Short mmCIF file of C-alpha atoms in Angstrom, two decimals:
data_model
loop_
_atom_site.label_atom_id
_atom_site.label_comp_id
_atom_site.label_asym_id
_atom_site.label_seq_id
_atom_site.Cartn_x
_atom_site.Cartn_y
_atom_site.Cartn_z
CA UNK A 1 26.04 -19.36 18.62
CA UNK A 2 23.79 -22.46 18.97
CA UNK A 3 20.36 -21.47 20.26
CA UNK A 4 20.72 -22.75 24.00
CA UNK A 5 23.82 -20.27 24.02
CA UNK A 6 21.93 -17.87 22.18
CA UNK A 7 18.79 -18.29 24.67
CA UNK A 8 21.13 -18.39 27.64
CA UNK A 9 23.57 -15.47 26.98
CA UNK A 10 20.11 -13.26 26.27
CA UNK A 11 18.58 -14.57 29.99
CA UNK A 12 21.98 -13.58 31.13
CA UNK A 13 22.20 -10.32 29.62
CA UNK A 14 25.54 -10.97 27.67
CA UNK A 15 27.04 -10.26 24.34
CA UNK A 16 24.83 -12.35 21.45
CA UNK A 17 25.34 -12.25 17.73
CA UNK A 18 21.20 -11.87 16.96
CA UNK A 19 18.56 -11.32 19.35
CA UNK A 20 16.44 -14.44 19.44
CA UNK A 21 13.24 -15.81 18.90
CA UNK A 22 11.16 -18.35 20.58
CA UNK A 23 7.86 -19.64 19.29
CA UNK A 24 4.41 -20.59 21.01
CA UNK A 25 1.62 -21.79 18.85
CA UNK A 26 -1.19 -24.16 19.53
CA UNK A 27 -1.29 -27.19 17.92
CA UNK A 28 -3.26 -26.65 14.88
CA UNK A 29 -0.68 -23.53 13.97
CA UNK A 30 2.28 -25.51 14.10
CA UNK A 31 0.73 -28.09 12.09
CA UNK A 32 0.01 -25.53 9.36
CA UNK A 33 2.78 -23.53 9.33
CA UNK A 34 4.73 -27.04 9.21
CA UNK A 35 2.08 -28.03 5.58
CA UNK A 36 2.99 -24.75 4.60
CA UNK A 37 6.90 -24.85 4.72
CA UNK A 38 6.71 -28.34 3.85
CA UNK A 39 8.64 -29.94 6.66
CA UNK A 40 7.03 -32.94 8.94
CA UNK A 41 9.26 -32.22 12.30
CA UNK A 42 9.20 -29.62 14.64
CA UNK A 43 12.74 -29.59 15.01
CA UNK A 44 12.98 -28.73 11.25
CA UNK A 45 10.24 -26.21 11.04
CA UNK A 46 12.12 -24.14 14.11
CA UNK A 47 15.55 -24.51 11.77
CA UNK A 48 13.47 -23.48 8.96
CA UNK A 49 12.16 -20.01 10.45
CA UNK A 50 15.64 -19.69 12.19
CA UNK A 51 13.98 -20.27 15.52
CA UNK A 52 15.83 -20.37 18.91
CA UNK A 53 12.90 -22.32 20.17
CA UNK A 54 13.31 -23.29 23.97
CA UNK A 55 12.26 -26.86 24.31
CA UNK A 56 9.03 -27.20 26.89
CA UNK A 57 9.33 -31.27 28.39
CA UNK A 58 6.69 -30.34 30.69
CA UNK A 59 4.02 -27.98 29.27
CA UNK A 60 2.13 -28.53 33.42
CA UNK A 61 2.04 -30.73 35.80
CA UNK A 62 -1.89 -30.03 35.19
CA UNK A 63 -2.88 -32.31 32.50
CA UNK A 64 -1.03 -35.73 32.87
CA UNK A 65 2.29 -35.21 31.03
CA UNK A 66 4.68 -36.84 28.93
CA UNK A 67 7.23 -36.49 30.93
CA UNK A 68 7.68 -37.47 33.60
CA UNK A 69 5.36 -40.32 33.23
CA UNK A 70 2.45 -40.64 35.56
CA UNK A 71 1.51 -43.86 37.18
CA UNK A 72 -0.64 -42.42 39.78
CA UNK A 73 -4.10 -43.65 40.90
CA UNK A 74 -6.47 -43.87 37.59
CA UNK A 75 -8.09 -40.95 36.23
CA UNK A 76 -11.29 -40.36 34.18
CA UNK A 77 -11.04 -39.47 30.71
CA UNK A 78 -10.88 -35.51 30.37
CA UNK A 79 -9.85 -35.03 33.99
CA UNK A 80 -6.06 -33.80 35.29
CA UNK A 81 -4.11 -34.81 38.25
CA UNK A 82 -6.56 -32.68 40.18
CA UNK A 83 -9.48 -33.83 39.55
CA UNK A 84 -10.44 -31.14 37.80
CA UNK A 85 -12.76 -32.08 34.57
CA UNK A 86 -12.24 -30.48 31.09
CA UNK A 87 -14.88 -30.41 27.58
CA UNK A 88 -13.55 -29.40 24.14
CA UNK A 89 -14.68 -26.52 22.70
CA UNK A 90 -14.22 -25.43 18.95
CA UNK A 91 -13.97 -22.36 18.18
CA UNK A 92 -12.63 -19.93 14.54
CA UNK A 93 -15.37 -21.92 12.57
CA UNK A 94 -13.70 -25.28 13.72
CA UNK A 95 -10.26 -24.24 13.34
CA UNK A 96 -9.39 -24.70 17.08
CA UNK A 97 -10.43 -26.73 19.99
CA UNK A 98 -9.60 -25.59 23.65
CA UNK A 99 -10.18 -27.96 26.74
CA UNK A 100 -12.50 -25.94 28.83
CA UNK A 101 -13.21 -26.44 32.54
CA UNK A 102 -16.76 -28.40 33.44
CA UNK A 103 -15.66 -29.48 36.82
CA UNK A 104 -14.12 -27.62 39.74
CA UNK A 105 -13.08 -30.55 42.13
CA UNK A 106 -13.20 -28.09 45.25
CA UNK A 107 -16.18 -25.89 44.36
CA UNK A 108 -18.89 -27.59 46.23
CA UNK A 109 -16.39 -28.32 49.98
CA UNK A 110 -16.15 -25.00 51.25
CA UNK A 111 -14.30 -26.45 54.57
CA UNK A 112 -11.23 -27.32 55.91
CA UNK A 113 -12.88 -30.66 57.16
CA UNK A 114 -14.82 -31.41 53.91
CA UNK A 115 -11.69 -31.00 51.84
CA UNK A 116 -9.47 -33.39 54.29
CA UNK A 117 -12.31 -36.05 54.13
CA UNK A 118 -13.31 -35.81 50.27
CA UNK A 119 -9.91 -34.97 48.53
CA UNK A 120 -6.60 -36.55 47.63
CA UNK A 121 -4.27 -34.07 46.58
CA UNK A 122 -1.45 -35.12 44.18
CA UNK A 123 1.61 -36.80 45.44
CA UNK A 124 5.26 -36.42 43.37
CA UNK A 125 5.25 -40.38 43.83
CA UNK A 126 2.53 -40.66 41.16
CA UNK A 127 5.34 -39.95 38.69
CA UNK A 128 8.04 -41.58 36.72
CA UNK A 129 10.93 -39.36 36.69
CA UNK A 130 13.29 -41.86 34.93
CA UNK A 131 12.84 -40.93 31.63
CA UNK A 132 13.91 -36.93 32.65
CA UNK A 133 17.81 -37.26 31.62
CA UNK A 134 16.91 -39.16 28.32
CA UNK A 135 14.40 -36.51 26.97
CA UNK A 136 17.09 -33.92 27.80
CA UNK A 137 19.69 -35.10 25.77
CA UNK A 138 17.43 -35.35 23.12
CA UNK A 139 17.88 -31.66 22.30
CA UNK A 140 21.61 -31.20 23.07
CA UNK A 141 21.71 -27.46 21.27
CA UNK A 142 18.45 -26.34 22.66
CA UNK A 143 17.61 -24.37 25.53
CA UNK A 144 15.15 -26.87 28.07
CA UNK A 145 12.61 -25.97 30.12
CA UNK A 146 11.07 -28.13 32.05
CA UNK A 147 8.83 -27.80 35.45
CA UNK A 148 5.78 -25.17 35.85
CA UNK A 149 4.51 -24.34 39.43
CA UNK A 150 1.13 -22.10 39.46
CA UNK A 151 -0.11 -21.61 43.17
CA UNK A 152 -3.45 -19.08 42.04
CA UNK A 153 -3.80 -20.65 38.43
CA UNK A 154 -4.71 -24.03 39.78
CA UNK A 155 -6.39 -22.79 43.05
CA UNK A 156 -8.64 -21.48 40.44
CA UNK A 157 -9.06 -24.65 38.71
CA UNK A 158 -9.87 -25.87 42.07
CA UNK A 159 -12.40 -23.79 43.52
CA UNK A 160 -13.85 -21.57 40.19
CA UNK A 161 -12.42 -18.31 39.91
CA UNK A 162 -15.44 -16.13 41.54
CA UNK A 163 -15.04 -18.96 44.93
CA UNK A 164 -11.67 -18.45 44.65
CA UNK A 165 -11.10 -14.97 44.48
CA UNK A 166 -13.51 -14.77 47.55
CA UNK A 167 -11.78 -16.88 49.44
CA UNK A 168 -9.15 -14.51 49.89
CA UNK A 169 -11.37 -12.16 51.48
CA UNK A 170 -13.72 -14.27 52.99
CA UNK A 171 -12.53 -18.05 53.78
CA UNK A 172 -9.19 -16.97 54.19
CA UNK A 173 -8.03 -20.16 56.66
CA UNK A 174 -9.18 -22.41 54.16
CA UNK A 175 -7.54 -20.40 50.96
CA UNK A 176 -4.17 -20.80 52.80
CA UNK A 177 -4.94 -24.55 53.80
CA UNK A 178 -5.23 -25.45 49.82
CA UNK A 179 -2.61 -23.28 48.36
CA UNK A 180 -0.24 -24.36 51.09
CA UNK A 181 -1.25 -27.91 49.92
CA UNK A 182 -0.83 -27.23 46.36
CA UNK A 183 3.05 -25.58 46.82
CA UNK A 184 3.58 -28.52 49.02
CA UNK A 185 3.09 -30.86 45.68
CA UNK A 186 4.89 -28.40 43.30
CA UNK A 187 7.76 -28.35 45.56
CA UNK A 188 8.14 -32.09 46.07
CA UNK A 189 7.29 -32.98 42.53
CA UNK A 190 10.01 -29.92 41.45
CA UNK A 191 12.41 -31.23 43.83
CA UNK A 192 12.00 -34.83 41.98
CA UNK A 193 12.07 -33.70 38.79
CA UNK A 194 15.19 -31.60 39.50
CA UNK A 195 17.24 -34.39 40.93
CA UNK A 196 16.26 -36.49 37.81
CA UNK A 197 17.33 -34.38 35.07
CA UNK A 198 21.22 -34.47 36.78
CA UNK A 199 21.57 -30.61 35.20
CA UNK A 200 19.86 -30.90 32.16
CA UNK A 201 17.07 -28.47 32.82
CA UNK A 202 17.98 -24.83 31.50
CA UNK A 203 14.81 -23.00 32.88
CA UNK A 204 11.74 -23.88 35.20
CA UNK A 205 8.75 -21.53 35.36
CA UNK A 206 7.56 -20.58 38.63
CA UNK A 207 4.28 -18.21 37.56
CA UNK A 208 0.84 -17.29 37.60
CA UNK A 209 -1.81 -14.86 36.05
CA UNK A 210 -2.09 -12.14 38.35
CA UNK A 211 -3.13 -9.39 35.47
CA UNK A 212 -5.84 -8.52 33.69
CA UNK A 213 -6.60 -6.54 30.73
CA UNK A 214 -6.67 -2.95 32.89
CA UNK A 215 -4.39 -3.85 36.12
CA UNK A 216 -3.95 -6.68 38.88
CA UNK A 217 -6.56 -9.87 39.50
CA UNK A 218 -5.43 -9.40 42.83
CA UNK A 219 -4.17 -6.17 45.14
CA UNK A 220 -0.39 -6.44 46.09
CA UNK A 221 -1.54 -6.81 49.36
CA UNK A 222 -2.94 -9.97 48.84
CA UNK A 223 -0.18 -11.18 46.95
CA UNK A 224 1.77 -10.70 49.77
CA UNK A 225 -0.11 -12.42 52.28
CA UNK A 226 -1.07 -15.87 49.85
CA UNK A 227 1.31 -15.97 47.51
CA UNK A 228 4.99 -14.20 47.71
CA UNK A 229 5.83 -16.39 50.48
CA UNK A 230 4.82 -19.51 48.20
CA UNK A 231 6.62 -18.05 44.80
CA UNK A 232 9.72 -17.60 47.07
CA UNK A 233 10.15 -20.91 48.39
CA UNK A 234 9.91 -21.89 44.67
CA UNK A 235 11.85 -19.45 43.42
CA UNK A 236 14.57 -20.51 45.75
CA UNK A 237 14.35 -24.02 44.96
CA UNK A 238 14.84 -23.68 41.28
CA UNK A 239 18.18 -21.54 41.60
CA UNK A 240 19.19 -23.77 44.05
CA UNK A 241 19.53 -26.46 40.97
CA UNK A 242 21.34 -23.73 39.01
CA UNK A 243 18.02 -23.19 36.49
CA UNK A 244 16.66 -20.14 35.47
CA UNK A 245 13.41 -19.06 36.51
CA UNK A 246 10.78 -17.95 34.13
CA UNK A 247 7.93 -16.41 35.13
CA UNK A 248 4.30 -15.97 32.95
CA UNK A 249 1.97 -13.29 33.70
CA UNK A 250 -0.68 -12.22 31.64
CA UNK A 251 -2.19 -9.03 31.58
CA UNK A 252 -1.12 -5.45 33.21
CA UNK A 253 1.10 -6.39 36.19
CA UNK A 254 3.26 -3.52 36.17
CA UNK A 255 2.56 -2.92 40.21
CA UNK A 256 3.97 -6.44 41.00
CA UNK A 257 7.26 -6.84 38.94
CA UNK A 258 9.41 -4.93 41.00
CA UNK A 259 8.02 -7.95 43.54
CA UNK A 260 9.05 -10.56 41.41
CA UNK A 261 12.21 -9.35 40.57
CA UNK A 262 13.05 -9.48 44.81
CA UNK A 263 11.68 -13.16 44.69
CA UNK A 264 14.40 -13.78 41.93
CA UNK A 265 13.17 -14.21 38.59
CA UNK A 266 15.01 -14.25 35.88
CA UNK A 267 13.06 -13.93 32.70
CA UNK A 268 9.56 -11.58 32.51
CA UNK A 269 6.92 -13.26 30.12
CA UNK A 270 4.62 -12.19 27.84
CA UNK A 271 4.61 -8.31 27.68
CA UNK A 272 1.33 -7.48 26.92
CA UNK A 273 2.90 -3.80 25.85
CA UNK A 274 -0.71 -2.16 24.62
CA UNK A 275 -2.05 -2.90 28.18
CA UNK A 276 -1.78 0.03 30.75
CA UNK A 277 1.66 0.26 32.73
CA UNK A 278 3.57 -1.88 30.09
CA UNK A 279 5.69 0.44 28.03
CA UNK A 280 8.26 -1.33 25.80
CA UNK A 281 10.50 1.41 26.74
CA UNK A 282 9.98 2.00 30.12
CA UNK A 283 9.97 -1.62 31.32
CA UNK A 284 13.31 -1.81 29.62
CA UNK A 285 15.00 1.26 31.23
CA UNK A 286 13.31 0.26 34.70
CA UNK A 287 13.94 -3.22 34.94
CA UNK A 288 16.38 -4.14 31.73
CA UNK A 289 19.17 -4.95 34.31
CA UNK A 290 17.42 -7.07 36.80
CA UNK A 291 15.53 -9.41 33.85
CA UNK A 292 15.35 -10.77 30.34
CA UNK A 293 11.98 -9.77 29.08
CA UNK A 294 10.54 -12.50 26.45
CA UNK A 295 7.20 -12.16 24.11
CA UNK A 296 6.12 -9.44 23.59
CA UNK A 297 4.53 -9.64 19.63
CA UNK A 298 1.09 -8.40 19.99
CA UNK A 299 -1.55 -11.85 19.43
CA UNK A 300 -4.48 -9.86 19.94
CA UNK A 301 -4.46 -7.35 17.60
CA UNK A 302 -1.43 -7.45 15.21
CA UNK A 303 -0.98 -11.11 14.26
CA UNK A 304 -4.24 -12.53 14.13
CA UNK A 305 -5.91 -9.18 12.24
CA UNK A 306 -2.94 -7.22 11.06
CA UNK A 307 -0.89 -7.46 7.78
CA UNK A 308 2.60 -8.60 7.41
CA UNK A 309 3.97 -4.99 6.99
CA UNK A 310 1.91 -4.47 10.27
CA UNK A 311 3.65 -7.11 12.03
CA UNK A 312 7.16 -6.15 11.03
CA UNK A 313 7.07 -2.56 12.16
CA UNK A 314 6.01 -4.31 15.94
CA UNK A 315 8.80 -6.84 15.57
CA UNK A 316 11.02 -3.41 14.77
CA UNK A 317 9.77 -1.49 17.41
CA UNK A 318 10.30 -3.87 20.23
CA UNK A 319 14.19 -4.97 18.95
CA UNK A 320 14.57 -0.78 19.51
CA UNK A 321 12.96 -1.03 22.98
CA UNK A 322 13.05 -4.23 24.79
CA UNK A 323 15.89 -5.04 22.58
CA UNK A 324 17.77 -1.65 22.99
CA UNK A 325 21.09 -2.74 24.46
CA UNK A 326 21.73 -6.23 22.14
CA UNK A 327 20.71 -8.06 25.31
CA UNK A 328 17.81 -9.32 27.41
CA UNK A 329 15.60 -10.00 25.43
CA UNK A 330 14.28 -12.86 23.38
CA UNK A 331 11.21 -11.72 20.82
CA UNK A 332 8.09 -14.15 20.62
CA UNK A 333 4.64 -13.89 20.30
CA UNK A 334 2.80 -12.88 23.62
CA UNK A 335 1.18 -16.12 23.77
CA UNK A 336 0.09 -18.83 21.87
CA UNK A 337 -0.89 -18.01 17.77
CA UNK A 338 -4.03 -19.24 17.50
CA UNK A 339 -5.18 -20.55 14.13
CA UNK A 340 -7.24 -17.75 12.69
CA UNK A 341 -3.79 -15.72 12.56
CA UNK A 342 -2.87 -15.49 8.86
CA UNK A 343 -0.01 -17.79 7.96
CA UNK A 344 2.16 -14.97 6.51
CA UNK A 345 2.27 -12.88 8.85
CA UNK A 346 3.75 -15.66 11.15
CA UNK A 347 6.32 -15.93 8.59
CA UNK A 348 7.30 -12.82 8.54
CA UNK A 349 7.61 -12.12 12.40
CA UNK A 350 10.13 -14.67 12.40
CA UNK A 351 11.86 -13.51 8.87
CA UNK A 352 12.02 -9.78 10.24
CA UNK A 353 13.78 -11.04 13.78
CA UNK A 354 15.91 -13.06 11.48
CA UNK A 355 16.51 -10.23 9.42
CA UNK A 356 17.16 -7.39 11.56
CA UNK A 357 18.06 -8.58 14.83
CA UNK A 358 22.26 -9.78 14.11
CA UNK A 359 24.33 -7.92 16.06
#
């Protein structure tokens, strides 16, 4: 199997010959794992750790992508599509640098009527979607995923977390005005996209961060009331182009899958398995039948501070769990490596899968 079958077949719980791997690194990993294997492309670094590595066109329509192009109205330096504002930070004694919010673009009109008269929200005509087809064929044995909608992650962004999260208690009229305005963009620039890419597009991710470290960000309750009816209309629209829908979730959600899996997704990312609720085992033999489960390799603990014999007994441990039935599942870290992880023992989470996992 090629890796888009391989990818595929494990979203649609078939047969496989190995369980596979996907990667997510930040920048400054895959540019040292790719000095320290000696290769200059991605492409050949994936074929080098025998990666099934699902192709991202779109990271978000947050920053100003690649693809599709935007030729919108002019932005600032550092600032996204909505007018949010971002500063580097370094961090790991200057191994790293994350873009950091500095500027909410909602956080000082609290109102309905200051929003309407202050604010432009995005508009799917700001993009070039003509380039979508190309950049698909590109990768002709690779999974593709392109399109991310994220109603609370970018309300957020919006309004600061603390104004947001009050809003849904407090300002709930205008909460629903903005998030309704926000799904109104990711459906129109999804529907765009969609249409472009003429069946190209594998997988879409309709998601959010509704977890934290203990349990939910939000109760179910509110879930329901600001954002189930938004991930639904979403949801739908993806499977009505025949793509998978994968959906991101940091954090101990266990209260809201079975949720999720009635709005239709498909694949369950990042299972943060040390977090409460989040058995390996348990999620499998609850929800193994309704969807693939991908992540999953512990990058808080294990592979930044762990050692590589440390690392393969996790990669072991979740092929017997997540990965009990040959199926549904596709191993990867549970986010992004960052770059104070040791290099080896990203090797050998990728040489253990490689090793172990054929069917």
């Amino acid at each position: 199997m090629n890796p888009k079958e391989r990818i595929l077949s494990a979203i649609n719980k078939q047969g496989l010959d190995k369980i596979p791997c996907d990667y997510w690194g930040t920048q400054e990993v895959t540019d040292m794992l790719k000095k320290h294997l000696g290769v200059e492309a991605e492409l050949d670094l994936w074929k080098r750790l025998g990666i099934d590595k699902i192709i991202n066109l779109t990271p978000t329509p947050l920053w100003v992508p690649v693809s599709p192009h935007y030729v919108g109205p002019s932005l600032s330096a550092n600032e996204d599509i909505w007018r949010v504002k971002y500063a580097p930070k370094v961090y790991a004694d200057g191994k790293g640098v994350y873009w950091e919010i500095c500027f909410n673009a909602l956080a000082g009109l609290d109102t309905i009527e200051e929003v309407e008269a202050n604010f432009v929200f995005p508009k799917a005509d700001w993009f070039d979607f003509s380039t979508i087809e190309e950049e698909c064929n590109r990768y002709p044995n690779y999974a593709i995923e392109c399109g991310y909608a994220s109603p609370l992650f970018v309300y957020c962004n919006l309004r600061g977390m603390e104004r947001a999260l009050m809003d849904l208690v407090v300002n709930k009229e205008y909460a629903h005005f903005v998030i309704n305005k926000i799904c109104d963009f990711f459906y129109s620039f999804h529907e765009k996209l969609f249409e472009s890419a003429k069946g190209l597009i594998d997988i879409a991710e309709v998601t959010d961060d509704f977890g934290t470290q203990t349990s939910l960000l939000i109760s179910p309750e509110i879930f329901d009331q600001f954002f189930k009816p938004h991930h639904e209309r979403l949801i739908k629209l993806v499977k009505d182009f025949g793509i998978k829908v994968f959906h991101h979730d940091d954090g101990a959600i266990r209260l809201l899958i079975p949720k999720l899996i009635e709005l239709g997704i498909d694949v369950l990312n990042p299972i943060q398995w040390k977090l409460p609720g989040m058995a390996p085992s348990e999620l499998k033999e609850n929800f193994g039948k309704a969807v693939c489960f991908h992540g999953g390799v512990d990058n808080q603990e294990t592979l930044p501070f762990g050692k590589p014999e440390d690392v393969e007994r996790e990669v072991l441990y979740l092929l017997e769990t997540l990965g009990s039935d040959g199926t549904g599942y596709i191993l990867a870290p549970c986010h992004n490596i960052q770059p104070i992880t040791p290099v080896e023992n990203i090797v050998a989470l990728y040489e253990t899968v490689n090793y172990y996992a054929i069917l």
